Amino acid sequence: MRAPLNVFLNSNRWYSAVSDYCLQLMSWLRLHGSADVILGCHATGPLISKSQKIGIAFEEIPLFPSTPLSFFRSWRALSSLLAKAIAHDDNLENVWVFEGREHTLAALHRIFHRDLWRNVKLIRVRGQANTTRNTRINQWLYARGTDAVIFVADVVRQRSPFELPQNHSITFPYCADFSTGVRPWEKRKSESENSKPGQNYHWVHSAPDVDFNSTLLLVVGRYDPIKGHKELINAFSDMDNLGKIVQLVFIGCSENIMAAELVAHAWEKLGGEKISTPKRSFVSSRCGQKRLYICDERFSDVSLFMVRAHWGVIPSLGSEVICRVAVEFLQNGTPCIATDVGALREVLEGGPSRIVPLHNHLKWIQALESASALASDPAFFALLRPQCKRFGMERYSWERYSELMAWLKQKR
């Protein structure tokens, strides 16, 4: 008999945290779980390009635009996908859905094509931060239209305002394998030309290089007001750096706020030197010891900075239920300073990271000052990093997906 087949349906055209949860699970099944995987989604996009690098098969499910015609075409495509699996004697085991569109499509399809769904479980992964609307259709979709519901965090479960049958759902966090510094769909590369071992990192012409031996605080993620970049800049400008160099690095791309706006805000607060290019900028305090580095590009050396930063900083004002950046920091041995929003406390509590109350400017200043002091103690920090990595690998290792699959199997 062939290995079990898992079909993943994902209608998100843009790469999101939910997409990453989907990709990590597909990768584990494909590379370590002894299962075949087929991804059903749009014809183009980051999710396809990344999954194809590890040999995941693809079938087009054209759920966009959201029209009756697109739904009809997706219905036919799903029928064809399942029929081909049966014709080739594949052991179709699970169909996974991550967004409302494909969830509704699959649940209705199963009613009208029971022959294609015989002994196949429909699994909904709920990773959205918004509260599930308490409607009759949602109650049916989650309680009876699926065989299992996976919530990525307890806060997500709490935002589903209806009861589910006993043993119908499980809370299972985002798990990954970042311990080697590269993702399974990425090729390992040599140390960046911008930073040889033991040297600094050249950021932009005429600006000081990033000094990996001085305190380095790293923020990774898109530029959006909800991510709290401006609030972090305010705390950074007000902290006491005790005459030492403290560096804050933003790695991301403009989305709902432009990187240039963050540069202007930082210059207003810090009042020192400003150097800007279309992709990278540098701002310093008047004394030159507080240094902010901002990029607006698909940064190629994220993994390098993840490993060499002293602290990963997550100043978000909302959302944050999958917390993939926090997991990546942890598994690279980098402790976090994070706002108490979403599931960040769930993910980080119990480890060597720090949690800061939401909208508490003074606490943020204190957290940054404490982090800088610890970073200046190489002996203490050498002990902190292994603790952090161990915590990240024990709690959020890829190997934990075997627990999830075991739970699903006992539901037969």
Short mmCIF file of C-alpha atoms in Angstrom, two decimals:
data_model
loop_
_atom_site.label_atom_id
_atom_site.label_comp_id
_atom_site.label_asym_id
_atom_site.label_seq_id
_atom_site.Cartn_x
_atom_site.Cartn_y
_atom_site.Cartn_z
CA MET A 1 0.00 0.00 0.00
CA ARG A 2 1.22 3.46 -0.80
CA ALA A 3 2.00 5.98 1.92
CA PRO A 4 -0.97 7.94 3.29
CA LEU A 5 -1.94 10.95 1.18
CA ASN A 6 -2.70 14.33 2.73
CA VAL A 7 -4.32 17.08 0.65
CA PHE A 8 -3.83 20.69 1.77
CA LEU A 9 -6.19 23.41 0.53
CA ASN A 10 -5.06 27.00 1.06
CA SER A 11 -6.80 29.93 -0.60
CA ASN A 12 -4.53 32.67 0.78
CA ARG A 13 -2.92 34.42 -2.17
CA TRP A 14 -0.42 36.22 0.06
CA TYR A 15 2.10 34.51 2.32
CA SER A 16 0.90 34.81 5.90
CA ALA A 17 1.55 33.21 9.28
CA VAL A 18 -1.27 30.75 8.50
CA SER A 19 0.48 29.89 5.22
CA ASP A 20 3.66 29.23 7.17
CA TYR A 21 1.85 26.88 9.56
CA CYS A 22 0.55 25.05 6.48
CA LEU A 23 4.00 24.92 4.90
CA GLN A 24 5.74 23.67 8.04
CA LEU A 25 3.22 20.84 8.47
CA MET A 26 3.42 19.87 4.78
CA SER A 27 7.22 19.91 4.99
CA TRP A 28 7.27 17.64 8.03
CA LEU A 29 4.84 15.16 6.45
CA ARG A 30 6.77 15.17 3.19
CA LEU A 31 10.27 14.91 4.67
CA HIS A 32 9.77 13.06 7.97
CA GLY A 33 6.20 11.87 8.28
CA SER A 34 6.22 9.14 5.64
CA ALA A 35 3.25 10.66 3.83
CA ASP A 36 2.55 11.99 0.35
CA VAL A 37 1.32 15.57 0.12
CA ILE A 38 -0.63 17.50 -2.50
CA LEU A 39 -1.16 21.26 -2.22
CA GLY A 40 -4.31 22.71 -3.75
CA CYS A 41 -4.21 26.50 -4.14
CA HIS A 42 -3.77 29.29 -6.68
CA ALA A 43 -1.56 28.92 -9.72
CA THR A 44 1.11 31.32 -8.45
CA GLY A 45 2.41 32.63 -5.16
CA PRO A 46 5.07 32.17 -2.46
CA LEU A 47 3.39 29.13 -0.93
CA ILE A 48 3.68 27.20 -4.21
CA SER A 49 7.27 28.22 -4.92
CA LYS A 50 8.43 27.23 -1.43
CA SER A 51 6.53 23.93 -1.35
CA GLN A 52 7.78 22.89 -4.79
CA LYS A 53 11.38 23.19 -3.59
CA ILE A 54 10.81 20.18 -1.33
CA GLY A 55 8.91 18.17 -3.91
CA ILE A 56 5.29 18.83 -2.91
CA ALA A 57 2.86 18.20 -5.78
CA PHE A 58 0.45 20.96 -6.80
CA GLU A 59 -3.10 21.14 -8.15
CA GLU A 60 -4.78 24.44 -8.96
CA ILE A 61 -7.88 25.34 -6.91
CA PRO A 62 -8.95 28.77 -8.28
CA LEU A 63 -10.92 30.13 -5.30
CA PHE A 64 -10.25 33.77 -6.21
CA PRO A 65 -11.87 36.06 -7.09
CA SER A 66 -14.75 35.36 -4.68
CA THR A 67 -17.47 34.77 -7.25
CA PRO A 68 -19.96 31.94 -7.88
CA LEU A 69 -18.01 31.06 -11.05
CA SER A 70 -14.74 30.71 -9.10
CA PHE A 71 -16.50 28.57 -6.52
CA PHE A 72 -17.91 26.32 -9.28
CA ARG A 73 -14.47 25.97 -10.88
CA SER A 74 -12.93 25.16 -7.50
CA TRP A 75 -15.66 22.56 -6.91
CA ARG A 76 -14.79 20.83 -10.18
CA ALA A 77 -11.05 21.05 -9.45
CA LEU A 78 -11.52 19.49 -6.02
CA SER A 79 -13.65 16.68 -7.52
CA SER A 80 -10.91 16.01 -10.07
CA LEU A 81 -8.17 16.01 -7.44
CA LEU A 82 -9.97 13.53 -5.17
CA ALA A 83 -11.03 11.32 -8.10
CA LYS A 84 -7.44 11.08 -9.36
CA ALA A 85 -6.28 10.10 -5.88
CA ILE A 86 -8.80 7.25 -5.79
CA ALA A 87 -8.02 6.15 -9.37
CA HIS A 88 -4.32 5.86 -8.59
CA ASP A 89 -5.03 3.84 -5.44
CA ASP A 90 -3.66 6.54 -3.18
CA ASN A 91 -4.42 6.05 0.48
CA LEU A 92 -6.17 9.41 0.92
CA GLU A 93 -6.25 10.05 4.66
CA ASN A 94 -6.79 13.75 5.43
CA VAL A 95 -7.88 16.96 3.74
CA TRP A 96 -6.61 20.07 5.56
CA VAL A 97 -8.21 23.52 5.25
CA PHE A 98 -6.87 26.81 6.64
CA GLU A 99 -9.21 29.57 5.45
CA GLY A 100 -12.96 30.03 5.41
CA ARG A 101 -13.25 29.73 1.62
CA GLU A 102 -11.83 26.25 1.27
CA HIS A 103 -13.42 25.17 4.54
CA THR A 104 -16.89 25.92 3.19
CA LEU A 105 -16.03 24.42 -0.21
CA ALA A 106 -14.76 21.14 1.26
CA ALA A 107 -17.55 20.76 3.82
CA LEU A 108 -20.28 21.20 1.18
CA HIS A 109 -18.40 19.05 -1.34
CA ARG A 110 -18.30 16.17 1.14
CA ILE A 111 -22.10 16.23 1.47
CA PHE A 112 -22.68 15.88 -2.28
CA HIS A 113 -19.74 13.56 -3.10
CA ARG A 114 -19.66 11.04 -0.27
CA ASP A 115 -18.03 8.48 -2.57
CA LEU A 116 -14.94 10.70 -2.89
CA TRP A 117 -14.72 11.30 0.87
CA ARG A 118 -15.09 7.73 2.13
CA ASN A 119 -12.76 7.25 5.16
CA VAL A 120 -11.26 10.72 4.60
CA LYS A 121 -11.09 13.21 7.48
CA LEU A 122 -11.66 16.93 6.93
CA ILE A 123 -9.46 18.98 9.28
CA ARG A 124 -9.77 22.72 9.92
CA VAL A 125 -6.73 24.61 11.21
CA ARG A 126 -7.87 27.85 12.82
CA GLY A 127 -5.02 30.39 12.97
CA GLN A 128 -6.78 33.71 12.47
CA ALA A 129 -6.62 36.34 15.22
CA ASN A 130 -10.14 37.67 14.65
CA THR A 131 -13.07 36.20 16.57
CA THR A 132 -15.11 33.57 14.75
CA ARG A 133 -18.61 34.89 14.07
CA ASN A 134 -21.23 33.02 16.05
CA THR A 135 -23.54 32.12 13.15
CA ARG A 136 -25.43 28.92 12.46
CA ILE A 137 -23.32 28.20 9.38
CA ASN A 138 -20.09 28.56 11.41
CA GLN A 139 -21.48 26.39 14.19
CA TRP A 140 -22.23 23.70 11.62
CA LEU A 141 -18.91 24.10 9.77
CA TYR A 142 -16.82 23.71 12.92
CA ALA A 143 -18.92 21.22 14.90
CA ARG A 144 -20.31 18.93 12.17
CA GLY A 145 -18.79 20.00 8.86
CA THR A 146 -15.31 18.88 9.94
CA ASP A 147 -13.88 15.84 11.70
CA ALA A 148 -11.36 17.82 13.74
CA VAL A 149 -10.50 21.44 14.53
CA ILE A 150 -6.94 22.51 15.37
CA PHE A 151 -6.56 25.82 17.18
CA VAL A 152 -3.05 27.25 16.99
CA ALA A 153 -3.32 28.79 20.49
CA ASP A 154 -5.67 28.92 23.45
CA VAL A 155 -6.48 32.56 22.69
CA VAL A 156 -7.79 31.43 19.29
CA ARG A 157 -9.93 28.75 20.91
CA GLN A 158 -11.33 31.38 23.29
CA ARG A 159 -12.31 33.53 20.31
CA SER A 160 -14.58 30.80 18.96
CA PRO A 161 -17.86 31.59 20.79
CA PHE A 162 -19.55 28.20 20.45
CA GLU A 163 -19.15 24.77 21.94
CA LEU A 164 -17.56 21.90 20.01
CA PRO A 165 -18.13 18.18 20.64
CA GLN A 166 -15.84 16.50 23.15
CA ASN A 167 -12.45 15.51 21.71
CA HIS A 168 -13.37 17.31 18.47
CA SER A 169 -10.66 19.96 18.82
CA ILE A 170 -7.10 20.38 20.05
CA THR A 171 -4.80 23.33 20.72
CA PHE A 172 -1.57 22.74 18.87
CA PRO A 173 1.03 25.54 18.49
CA TYR A 174 3.08 26.44 15.46
CA CYS A 175 6.08 24.09 15.30
CA ALA A 176 9.09 24.44 13.03
CA ASP A 177 12.69 23.46 12.42
CA PHE A 178 14.88 26.57 12.54
CA SER A 179 17.66 24.96 14.56
CA THR A 180 20.03 24.79 11.59
CA GLY A 181 19.50 28.45 10.69
CA VAL A 182 17.76 27.70 7.39
CA ARG A 183 14.29 26.52 6.49
CA PRO A 184 13.78 23.17 4.70
CA TRP A 185 12.88 24.92 1.43
CA GLU A 186 15.96 27.16 1.53
CA LYS A 187 19.49 26.29 0.50
CA ARG A 188 22.22 26.66 3.06
CA LYS A 189 24.60 29.42 2.03
CA SER A 190 27.98 30.55 3.22
CA GLU A 191 28.39 33.51 5.56
CA SER A 192 27.21 36.73 3.94
CA GLU A 193 29.78 38.74 2.01
CA ASN A 194 28.64 41.68 4.14
CA SER A 195 29.76 39.92 7.33
CA LYS A 196 32.70 37.55 7.58
CA PRO A 197 33.15 35.57 10.82
CA GLY A 198 34.33 37.90 13.59
CA GLN A 199 33.59 41.02 11.54
CA ASN A 200 30.77 43.55 11.49
CA TYR A 201 27.96 43.90 8.96
CA HIS A 202 28.07 46.68 6.39
CA TRP A 203 24.61 48.28 6.26
CA VAL A 204 24.79 51.42 4.14
CA HIS A 205 27.54 53.72 2.85
CA SER A 206 28.84 56.31 5.37
CA ALA A 207 26.98 54.71 8.30
CA PRO A 208 28.66 52.68 11.08
CA ASP A 209 28.58 48.96 10.44
CA VAL A 210 26.33 46.80 12.59
CA ASP A 211 28.58 45.69 15.46
CA PHE A 212 27.69 42.15 16.55
CA ASN A 213 29.72 42.55 19.75
CA SER A 214 27.64 45.50 20.97
CA THR A 215 24.03 45.17 22.13
CA LEU A 216 21.90 44.20 19.14
CA LEU A 217 18.07 44.26 19.31
CA LEU A 218 16.31 42.77 16.27
CA VAL A 219 12.76 43.22 14.97
CA VAL A 220 11.63 41.06 12.02
CA GLY A 221 8.33 41.56 10.19
CA ARG A 222 6.29 43.77 7.90
CA TYR A 223 5.85 47.46 8.65
CA ASP A 224 2.33 47.93 9.92
CA PRO A 225 0.96 50.18 12.71
CA ILE A 226 -0.22 47.09 14.63
CA LYS A 227 3.36 45.81 14.83
CA GLY A 228 4.34 48.62 17.23
CA HIS A 229 7.51 49.90 15.53
CA LYS A 230 6.89 53.55 16.47
CA GLU A 231 6.16 52.68 20.10
CA LEU A 232 9.42 50.74 20.25
CA ILE A 233 11.34 53.67 18.74
CA ASN A 234 9.88 55.90 21.46
CA ALA A 235 11.11 53.57 24.21
CA PHE A 236 14.48 53.16 22.50
CA SER A 237 14.96 56.92 22.35
CA ASP A 238 14.08 57.31 26.06
CA MET A 239 16.15 54.42 27.46
CA ASP A 240 19.42 55.01 29.30
CA ASN A 241 22.15 53.29 27.32
CA LEU A 242 24.75 53.97 30.08
CA GLY A 243 27.31 55.26 27.62
CA LYS A 244 27.33 52.05 25.57
CA ILE A 245 26.43 51.41 21.95
CA VAL A 246 22.91 49.96 21.63
CA GLN A 247 21.69 48.97 18.15
CA LEU A 248 18.09 48.43 17.04
CA VAL A 249 17.62 46.71 13.66
CA PHE A 250 14.33 46.58 11.73
CA ILE A 251 14.19 43.93 9.01
CA GLY A 252 10.99 44.11 6.99
CA CYS A 253 9.07 45.60 4.07
CA SER A 254 6.64 48.51 3.81
CA GLU A 255 3.02 47.46 4.00
CA ASN A 256 0.46 49.56 5.88
CA ILE A 257 3.16 51.97 6.97
CA MET A 258 6.16 53.03 4.88
CA ALA A 259 9.69 52.43 6.09
CA ALA A 260 10.42 56.08 5.27
CA GLU A 261 7.82 57.13 7.84
CA LEU A 262 9.58 55.09 10.52
CA VAL A 263 12.89 56.70 9.53
CA ALA A 264 11.38 60.18 9.85
CA HIS A 265 9.87 59.32 13.24
CA ALA A 266 13.17 57.93 14.49
CA TRP A 267 15.08 61.00 13.35
CA GLU A 268 12.60 63.24 15.14
CA LYS A 269 13.03 61.24 18.36
CA LEU A 270 16.79 60.58 18.24
CA GLY A 271 17.91 63.84 16.63
CA GLY A 272 21.28 62.68 15.36
CA GLU A 273 22.59 61.55 11.99
CA LYS A 274 20.30 60.25 9.24
CA ILE A 275 21.38 58.37 6.11
CA SER A 276 18.76 57.04 3.70
CA THR A 277 18.76 55.05 0.46
CA PRO A 278 15.75 53.49 -1.29
CA LYS A 279 16.28 50.17 0.51
CA ARG A 280 18.23 50.89 3.69
CA SER A 281 18.48 53.67 6.25
CA PHE A 282 20.42 54.57 9.38
CA VAL A 283 19.49 56.95 12.19
CA SER A 284 21.52 57.71 15.32
CA SER A 285 21.10 59.68 18.52
CA ARG A 286 22.98 62.93 19.00
CA CYS A 287 25.69 61.14 20.96
CA GLY A 288 25.92 58.49 18.23
CA GLN A 289 25.56 55.55 20.63
CA LYS A 290 21.90 54.70 19.97
CA ARG A 291 21.74 53.40 16.42
CA LEU A 292 18.71 52.39 14.37
CA TYR A 293 19.10 50.37 11.15
CA ILE A 294 16.03 49.96 8.89
CA CYS A 295 15.67 48.02 5.65
CA ASP A 296 12.79 47.95 3.19
CA GLU A 297 13.55 44.86 1.11
CA ARG A 298 13.49 41.07 1.00
CA PHE A 299 16.52 40.85 3.24
CA SER A 300 18.82 37.96 2.36
CA ASP A 301 20.60 37.68 5.71
CA VAL A 302 17.68 37.28 8.10
CA SER A 303 19.06 33.98 9.42
CA LEU A 304 22.44 35.56 10.15
CA PHE A 305 20.86 38.33 12.21
CA MET A 306 18.51 35.89 13.97
CA VAL A 307 21.51 33.96 15.28
CA ARG A 308 23.75 36.90 16.13
CA ALA A 309 21.23 39.30 17.68
CA HIS A 310 21.28 39.45 21.46
CA TRP A 311 17.51 39.88 21.73
CA GLY A 312 14.59 39.42 19.37
CA VAL A 313 12.01 42.16 19.94
CA ILE A 314 8.28 41.72 19.20
CA PRO A 315 6.53 45.01 20.09
CA SER A 316 3.17 44.11 18.51
CA LEU A 317 -0.02 45.87 19.57
CA GLY A 318 -2.37 43.09 18.44
CA SER A 319 -2.79 39.82 16.52
CA GLU A 320 0.20 37.46 17.08
CA VAL A 321 -1.50 34.12 17.49
CA ILE A 322 0.84 31.88 15.49
CA CYS A 323 4.01 33.64 16.73
CA ARG A 324 6.31 32.17 14.07
CA VAL A 325 8.97 34.91 14.53
CA ALA A 326 9.10 34.15 18.26
CA VAL A 327 9.61 30.44 17.54
CA GLU A 328 12.35 31.22 15.04
CA PHE A 329 14.17 33.43 17.55
CA LEU A 330 13.91 30.77 20.26
CA GLN A 331 15.20 27.96 18.08
CA ASN A 332 18.16 30.11 17.05
CA GLY A 333 19.05 30.60 20.72
CA THR A 334 17.91 34.22 20.82
CA PRO A 335 15.68 35.29 23.74
CA CYS A 336 12.75 37.62 23.09
CA ILE A 337 11.28 40.77 24.54
CA ALA A 338 7.62 40.78 23.57
CA THR A 339 4.38 42.59 24.24
CA ASP A 340 1.69 40.74 26.17
CA VAL A 341 -0.73 40.34 23.24
CA GLY A 342 -2.27 37.41 21.40
CA ALA A 343 -0.49 34.16 22.13
CA LEU A 344 2.94 35.63 22.82
CA ARG A 345 2.67 34.92 26.53
CA GLU A 346 1.56 31.34 25.76
CA VAL A 347 4.56 30.80 23.50
CA LEU A 348 7.25 32.52 25.55
CA GLU A 349 6.25 32.06 29.18
CA GLY A 350 8.39 29.56 31.07
CA GLY A 351 11.50 30.35 29.04
CA PRO A 352 14.25 32.98 29.34
CA SER A 353 12.33 35.65 27.38
CA ARG A 354 10.71 38.80 28.76
CA ILE A 355 7.02 39.82 28.55
CA VAL A 356 6.07 43.53 28.61
CA PRO A 357 2.50 44.74 29.33
CA LEU A 358 0.71 46.29 26.36
CA HIS A 359 0.89 50.13 26.10
CA ASN A 360 3.32 50.43 29.03
CA HIS A 361 6.03 52.82 27.86
CA LEU A 362 7.94 52.75 31.16
CA LYS A 363 8.06 48.93 31.24
CA TRP A 364 9.41 48.91 27.69
CA ILE A 365 12.18 51.32 28.67
CA GLN A 366 13.07 49.12 31.64
CA ALA A 367 13.03 45.97 29.51
CA LEU A 368 15.38 47.50 26.92
CA GLU A 369 17.76 48.76 29.60
CA SER A 370 17.82 45.35 31.31
CA ALA A 371 18.34 43.58 27.98
CA SER A 372 21.26 45.87 27.14
CA ALA A 373 22.87 45.24 30.53
CA LEU A 374 22.61 41.46 30.10
CA ALA A 375 23.99 41.63 26.55
CA SER A 376 27.08 43.32 27.98
CA ASP A 377 27.81 40.27 30.15
CA PRO A 378 29.24 37.65 27.74
CA ALA A 379 29.46 34.91 30.37
CA PHE A 380 25.82 35.24 31.44
CA PHE A 381 24.63 35.51 27.85
CA ALA A 382 26.60 32.41 26.86
CA LEU A 383 24.45 30.50 29.37
CA LEU A 384 21.23 32.20 28.29
CA ARG A 385 21.45 31.21 24.63
CA PRO A 386 21.54 27.41 25.17
CA GLN A 387 18.62 27.69 27.60
CA CYS A 388 16.64 29.59 25.00
CA LYS A 389 17.40 27.13 22.21
CA ARG A 390 16.56 24.14 24.39
CA PHE A 391 13.22 25.74 25.36
CA GLY A 392 12.39 26.46 21.70
CA MET A 393 13.28 22.97 20.50
CA GLU A 394 11.51 21.12 23.30
CA ARG A 395 8.29 23.11 23.01
CA TYR A 396 8.08 23.82 19.26
CA SER A 397 10.17 21.21 17.47
CA TRP A 398 9.01 19.66 14.20
CA GLU A 399 8.99 16.32 16.01
CA ARG A 400 5.85 17.39 17.87
CA TYR A 401 3.82 17.00 14.67
CA SER A 402 3.92 13.27 15.35
CA GLU A 403 1.79 13.98 18.45
CA LEU A 404 -0.75 15.81 16.30
CA MET A 405 -0.94 12.98 13.77
CA ALA A 406 -1.33 10.42 16.59
CA TRP A 407 -4.27 12.42 17.95
CA LEU A 408 -5.90 12.47 14.52
CA LYS A 409 -5.44 8.73 14.01
CA GLN A 410 -7.19 7.86 17.27
CA LYS A 411 -10.25 9.73 16.01
CA ARG A 412 -11.05 7.03 13.45
#
